[in-house]
Amino acid sequence: MAVTRRQAIAAGAVALGQGAVRLPAAIAAAPATRNNVLWYRQPAAVWTEALPVGNGRLGAMVFGGTATERIQLNEDTLWSGGPYDPLNSKANPETVEQIRRLIAERRFAEAEAMANDCLIARPAGQMSYQTFGDLFVQVDLEDKPKAYRRELDLDTAVATTRFAIPTGTIIREVLASPVDQVIAISLSALGGAALNCALRFETPHDATIVAKGNEISIEGRNRPDQGVPAGLRIAGRIAASASGARVRAEGSTLFIDGAREATIVIALATSHSGDPVATVARQIVAASGKAWATLRRAHIAEHRRLYRRAALSLGPASPLPTDERIKANVADDEPALAALYFAYARYLMICSSRPGTQPANLQGIWNESTRPPWGSKYTININTQMNYWLADPANLGECSEPLLRMVRELAISGAKTARAIYGARGWVAHHNTDLWRASSPIDGAAWGMWPMGGAWLCNALWDRWDYGRDRAWLTAIYPLMRGATEFFLDTLQPTPQGLVTSPSISPENRHPFGASVCAGPAMDRQILRDLFDRTAAAATVLNRDSDFAQQLRHARAALAPDRIGKAGQLQEWLEDWDEAAPEQDHRHVSHLYALYPGHQINPDGTPELASAARVSLNRRGDESTGWATAWRIALWARLRDGERAHRILRSLLAPARTYPNMFDAHPPFQIDGNFGGSTAIIEMLLQSRGSSLHLLPALPKAWSTGSARGLVARGGIVVDLAWSKGSLTHVLLQPMESCTVAVRLGETRATIKLVAGHPVMLKGSRLAIS
């Protein structure tokens, strides 16, 4: 596939001073280092100790057992239920209007009760992401293994287990190939050892499992859920081959006797995208015809194409195993652990979200349950958006493509919801969705009566444009943004303070009047400012809908403004209720959207609001659930308090919030904390807005020396930077398009004209052009 100039620059592949594009040796052959590897001295005892591999569609958790290896498997379209319409039969615009009147009369509990009865979906929940099952590899061992080590190499995306037995060494490698669309396993016996093993597959689904020849075949159906019938067929094929040995089948089990080397290839599919039986048959035939070395080499090359675009160094890594590093970091800060966390988050993004797959859900693509926490769905009042904060600044922009496809599909069901419930044009989504793109409010009004999910997703799609400046992307997202704005033009309500949403909530937080339902919470107004601004800007760039763009600008100006309360805090609600709210340390900090991920509040342009945001943050506290802790780090970074951000980051990297396999501990596991925490690390080193670039805005003293390569700033600028003893040594700016950028380092400012394809080096604290 040909590489465009824009793609090559995003990969950091500009020949310095020549304006020509090439792949530098540093990218083509990045060395394997201790900080690209998670490793352990013992097998995983529980799921949150197992190591993840994935190709965006297929995922596996590798436990690294000795006599019995467990490999838990996922396929990203295996969810419960089937297509369904959850619209409440009582929902209609007249009911919404009654609820608005109750809110205006301050009868909040009555309004919430009516919303629960008449607007919340039926069923009140949504469908759940599912495990596919488990492959068990049982090995005959003559004695207790020694010299055990298991590891996950982030640079190769291969999980390896190695241990010694009296006659030699056993090695297992597991990968999830994005090229061949299979999970592949290599078994090797070195020295005088031999492989005598049994392969069996277990699944919680209604499926038939048959072993024949050298293959296990799985065919069945997914599970019904909450009255929604099963709507998917599922299929799997597991093929084994061995050198110098025979593979035989008995019942539903495969046996390998006396082999020196063996390869296992796994294909999984559902009927969500076609005939699953034909799909897995085709994939198994193609992959089984390739040698292990060929499968492995192609997989690594495709993984490294993305993984090696960016890197972070914060000093030497500890020689301890990863789980011991996490424990030791509580007492003795190890900056390199934060760099590993960043590298791991990029790895997880590559493995859980690729073009053509489903978006990363609450657990990415890894889930061992049929009833996972919160259904392992798409929670779109923060969590799904946080999943994609990392993609662009970490130079993985194309990993956002699944989000665009989900929003396109969600806009279709959301248009029906907008008409049926609100009598409005455009489309709406509330606080959750699933594989089937349900868009009605769910769970209960205290959580689900929030009409901003689609609007925030549109703002996330805009970020992809803002970082990459790909006009084709902007053309694709504009109809979605326009549809989202049309809904709010039809439903915003006038008040003395300005236009507001109603009914709504400040996500998942109760106000002092016995309910969550209200009118015009701060977050809604902040999201709409961005949505209206960005949709109008998109129309201007695309040279269309000028009258509509002007209408959006007028509506944006009419929105109720942010307010500062009597305690000096940024008000979470339209009225000054914060002091009396029942949860002062609530995990959500929704009213600070304007500070991060938004840009409406900043210490320079809106110092009073920034100070009020600081008060709100102090009141909420530093430590919360995993994802909420990550959000707090980013917020403190935006306030340029590197020491506070670093202190909270250390708590995120402690055992209470990071599992031994470095998955984020909400608890339980949610992948958003990994993505959000790593994005916050970038915010400590680099912040960008429009045509401005702020270098090292929140650098903590603990990170006195370091470097970052391949970060991306808004406006399409790839940034490499290095610092020593707390001072910048140099920064390399590589623009994807010609532009003028205002660069800031502390109080030093420089205006730089950049030409596409021509990198510019700035050196030292004076930002001198080299």
PDB file of N, CA and C in Angstrom, residues 511-545:
ATOM      1  N   HIS A 511     -28.278  16.228  42.594  1.00  0.00           N
ATOM      2  CA  HIS A 511     -28.271  17.572  43.180  1.00  0.00           C
ATOM      3  C   HIS A 511     -29.004  17.539  44.526  1.00  0.00           C
ATOM      4  N   PRO A 512     -29.099  18.644  45.244  1.00  0.00           N
ATOM      5  CA  PRO A 512     -29.609  18.598  46.620  1.00  0.00           C
ATOM      6  C   PRO A 512     -31.108  18.382  46.768  1.00  0.00           C
ATOM      7  N   PHE A 513     -31.845  18.228  45.660  1.00  0.00           N
ATOM      8  CA  PHE A 513     -33.291  18.205  45.757  1.00  0.00           C
ATOM      9  C   PHE A 513     -33.876  16.828  45.463  1.00  0.00           C
ATOM     10  N   GLY A 514     -33.158  15.813  45.904  1.00  0.00           N
ATOM     11  CA  GLY A 514     -33.681  14.457  45.854  1.00  0.00           C
ATOM     12  C   GLY A 514     -33.775  13.847  44.480  1.00  0.00           C
ATOM     13  N   ALA A 515     -32.983  14.332  43.551  1.00  0.00           N
ATOM     14  CA  ALA A 515     -33.045  13.827  42.173  1.00  0.00           C
ATOM     15  C   ALA A 515     -31.769  14.215  41.444  1.00  0.00           C
ATOM     16  N   SER A 516     -31.654  13.716  40.234  1.00  0.00           N
ATOM     17  CA  SER A 516     -30.574  14.132  39.331  1.00  0.00           C
ATOM     18  C   SER A 516     -31.108  14.965  38.175  1.00  0.00           C
ATOM     19  N   VAL A 517     -32.363  14.711  37.786  1.00  0.00           N
ATOM     20  CA  VAL A 517     -32.954  15.409  36.645  1.00  0.00           C
ATOM     21  C   VAL A 517     -33.019  16.907  36.913  1.00  0.00           C
ATOM     22  N   CYS A 518     -32.661  17.687  35.905  1.00  0.00           N
ATOM     23  CA  CYS A 518     -32.607  19.145  36.061  1.00  0.00           C
ATOM     24  C   CYS A 518     -32.624  19.776  34.674  1.00  0.00           C
ATOM     25  N   ALA A 519     -32.410  21.081  34.625  1.00  0.00           N
ATOM     26  CA  ALA A 519     -32.280  21.807  33.357  1.00  0.00           C
ATOM     27  C   ALA A 519     -30.902  22.466  33.309  1.00  0.00           C
ATOM     28  N   GLY A 520     -30.264  22.375  32.153  1.00  0.00           N
ATOM     29  CA  GLY A 520     -29.071  23.162  31.870  1.00  0.00           C
ATOM     30  C   GLY A 520     -27.850  22.939  32.718  1.00  0.00           C
ATOM     31  N   PRO A 521     -27.437  21.699  33.025  1.00  0.00           N
ATOM     32  CA  PRO A 521     -26.184  21.518  33.763  1.00  0.00           C
ATOM     33  C   PRO A 521     -25.006  22.072  32.962  1.00  0.00           C
ATOM     34  N   ALA A 522     -23.941  22.404  33.670  1.00  0.00           N
ATOM     35  CA  ALA A 522     -22.809  23.081  33.037  1.00  0.00           C
ATOM     36  C   ALA A 522     -22.229  22.275  31.888  1.00  0.00           C
ATOM     37  N   MET A 523     -22.088  20.970  32.071  1.00  0.00           N
ATOM     38  CA  MET A 523     -21.465  20.166  31.024  1.00  0.00           C
ATOM     39  C   MET A 523     -22.219  20.254  29.713  1.00  0.00           C
ATOM     40  N   ASP A 524     -23.528  20.227  29.766  1.00  0.00           N
ATOM     41  CA  ASP A 524     -24.328  20.307  28.538  1.00  0.00           C
ATOM     42  C   ASP A 524     -24.006  21.593  27.776  1.00  0.00           C
ATOM     43  N   ARG A 525     -23.980  22.686  28.494  1.00  0.00           N
ATOM     44  CA  ARG A 525     -23.726  23.978  27.841  1.00  0.00           C
ATOM     45  C   ARG A 525     -22.332  24.020  27.241  1.00  0.00           C
ATOM     46  N   GLN A 526     -21.371  23.429  27.936  1.00  0.00           N
ATOM     47  CA  GLN A 526     -19.991  23.430  27.453  1.00  0.00           C
ATOM     48  C   GLN A 526     -19.841  22.555  26.209  1.00  0.00           C
ATOM     49  N   ILE A 527     -20.441  21.378  26.237  1.00  0.00           N
ATOM     50  CA  ILE A 527     -20.387  20.505  25.057  1.00  0.00           C
ATOM     51  C   ILE A 527     -21.041  21.191  23.865  1.00  0.00           C
ATOM     52  N   LEU A 528     -22.167  21.865  24.092  1.00  0.00           N
ATOM     53  CA  LEU A 528     -22.868  22.515  22.991  1.00  0.00           C
ATOM     54  C   LEU A 528     -22.087  23.701  22.435  1.00  0.00           C
ATOM     55  N   ARG A 529     -21.352  24.420  23.276  1.00  0.00           N
ATOM     56  CA  ARG A 529     -20.506  25.491  22.735  1.00  0.00           C
ATOM     57  C   ARG A 529     -19.515  24.913  21.730  1.00  0.00           C
ATOM     58  N   ASP A 530     -18.886  23.816  22.114  1.00  0.00           N
ATOM     59  CA  ASP A 530     -17.943  23.176  21.191  1.00  0.00           C
ATOM     60  C   ASP A 530     -18.652  22.651  19.948  1.00  0.00           C
ATOM     61  N   LEU A 531     -19.773  21.974  20.139  1.00  0.00           N
ATOM     62  CA  LEU A 531     -20.472  21.391  18.994  1.00  0.00           C
ATOM     63  C   LEU A 531     -20.915  22.466  18.014  1.00  0.00           C
ATOM     64  N   PHE A 532     -21.512  23.546  18.501  1.00  0.00           N
ATOM     65  CA  PHE A 532     -21.970  24.610  17.606  1.00  0.00           C
ATOM     66  C   PHE A 532     -20.784  25.288  16.924  1.00  0.00           C
ATOM     67  N   ASP A 533     -19.729  25.590  17.696  1.00  0.00           N
ATOM     68  CA  ASP A 533     -18.534  26.213  17.111  1.00  0.00           C
ATOM     69  C   ASP A 533     -17.945  25.341  16.004  1.00  0.00           C
ATOM     70  N   ARG A 534     -17.783  24.073  16.320  1.00  0.00           N
ATOM     71  CA  ARG A 534     -17.064  23.182  15.414  1.00  0.00           C
ATOM     72  C   ARG A 534     -17.893  22.845  14.177  1.00  0.00           C
ATOM     73  N   THR A 535     -19.187  22.694  14.340  1.00  0.00           N
ATOM     74  CA  THR A 535     -20.029  22.428  13.177  1.00  0.00           C
ATOM     75  C   THR A 535     -20.039  23.639  12.246  1.00  0.00           C
ATOM     76  N   ALA A 536     -20.111  24.834  12.815  1.00  0.00           N
ATOM     77  CA  ALA A 536     -20.045  26.048  11.995  1.00  0.00           C
ATOM     78  C   ALA A 536     -18.692  26.158  11.300  1.00  0.00           C
ATOM     79  N   ALA A 537     -17.623  25.837  12.021  1.00  0.00           N
ATOM     80  CA  ALA A 537     -16.285  25.888  11.424  1.00  0.00           C
ATOM     81  C   ALA A 537     -16.151  24.867  10.303  1.00  0.00           C
ATOM     82  N   ALA A 538     -16.715  23.654  10.517  1.00  0.00           N
ATOM     83  CA  ALA A 538     -16.658  22.627   9.472  1.00  0.00           C
ATOM     84  C   ALA A 538     -17.400  23.084   8.222  1.00  0.00           C
ATOM     85  N   ALA A 539     -18.559  23.703   8.407  1.00  0.00           N
ATOM     86  CA  ALA A 539     -19.314  24.208   7.258  1.00  0.00           C
ATOM     87  C   ALA A 539     -18.501  25.247   6.486  1.00  0.00           C
ATOM     88  N   THR A 540     -17.788  26.085   7.217  1.00  0.00           N
ATOM     89  CA  THR A 540     -16.970  27.114   6.573  1.00  0.00           C
ATOM     90  C   THR A 540     -15.824  26.486   5.789  1.00  0.00           C
ATOM     91  N   VAL A 541     -15.111  25.534   6.396  1.00  0.00           N
ATOM     92  CA  VAL A 541     -13.993  24.868   5.712  1.00  0.00           C
ATOM     93  C   VAL A 541     -14.487  24.162   4.456  1.00  0.00           C
ATOM     94  N   LEU A 542     -15.658  23.534   4.545  1.00  0.00           N
ATOM     95  CA  LEU A 542     -16.198  22.771   3.416  1.00  0.00           C
ATOM     96  C   LEU A 542     -16.985  23.639   2.440  1.00  0.00           C
ATOM     97  N   ASN A 543     -17.110  24.928   2.780  1.00  0.00           N
ATOM     98  CA  ASN A 543     -17.791  25.899   1.905  1.00  0.00           C
ATOM     99  C   ASN A 543     -19.229  25.481   1.621  1.00  0.00           C
ATOM    100  N   ARG A 544     -19.989  25.246   2.696  1.00  0.00           N
ATOM    101  CA  ARG A 544     -21.393  24.875   2.538  1.00  0.00           C
ATOM    102  C   ARG A 544     -22.197  25.415   3.717  1.00  0.00           C
ATOM    103  N   ASP A 545     -23.503  25.490   3.560  1.00  0.00           N
ATOM    104  CA  ASP A 545     -24.463  25.785   4.632  1.00  0.00           C
ATOM    105  C   ASP A 545     -24.104  27.050   5.416  1.00  0.00           C
TER     106      ASP A 545
END
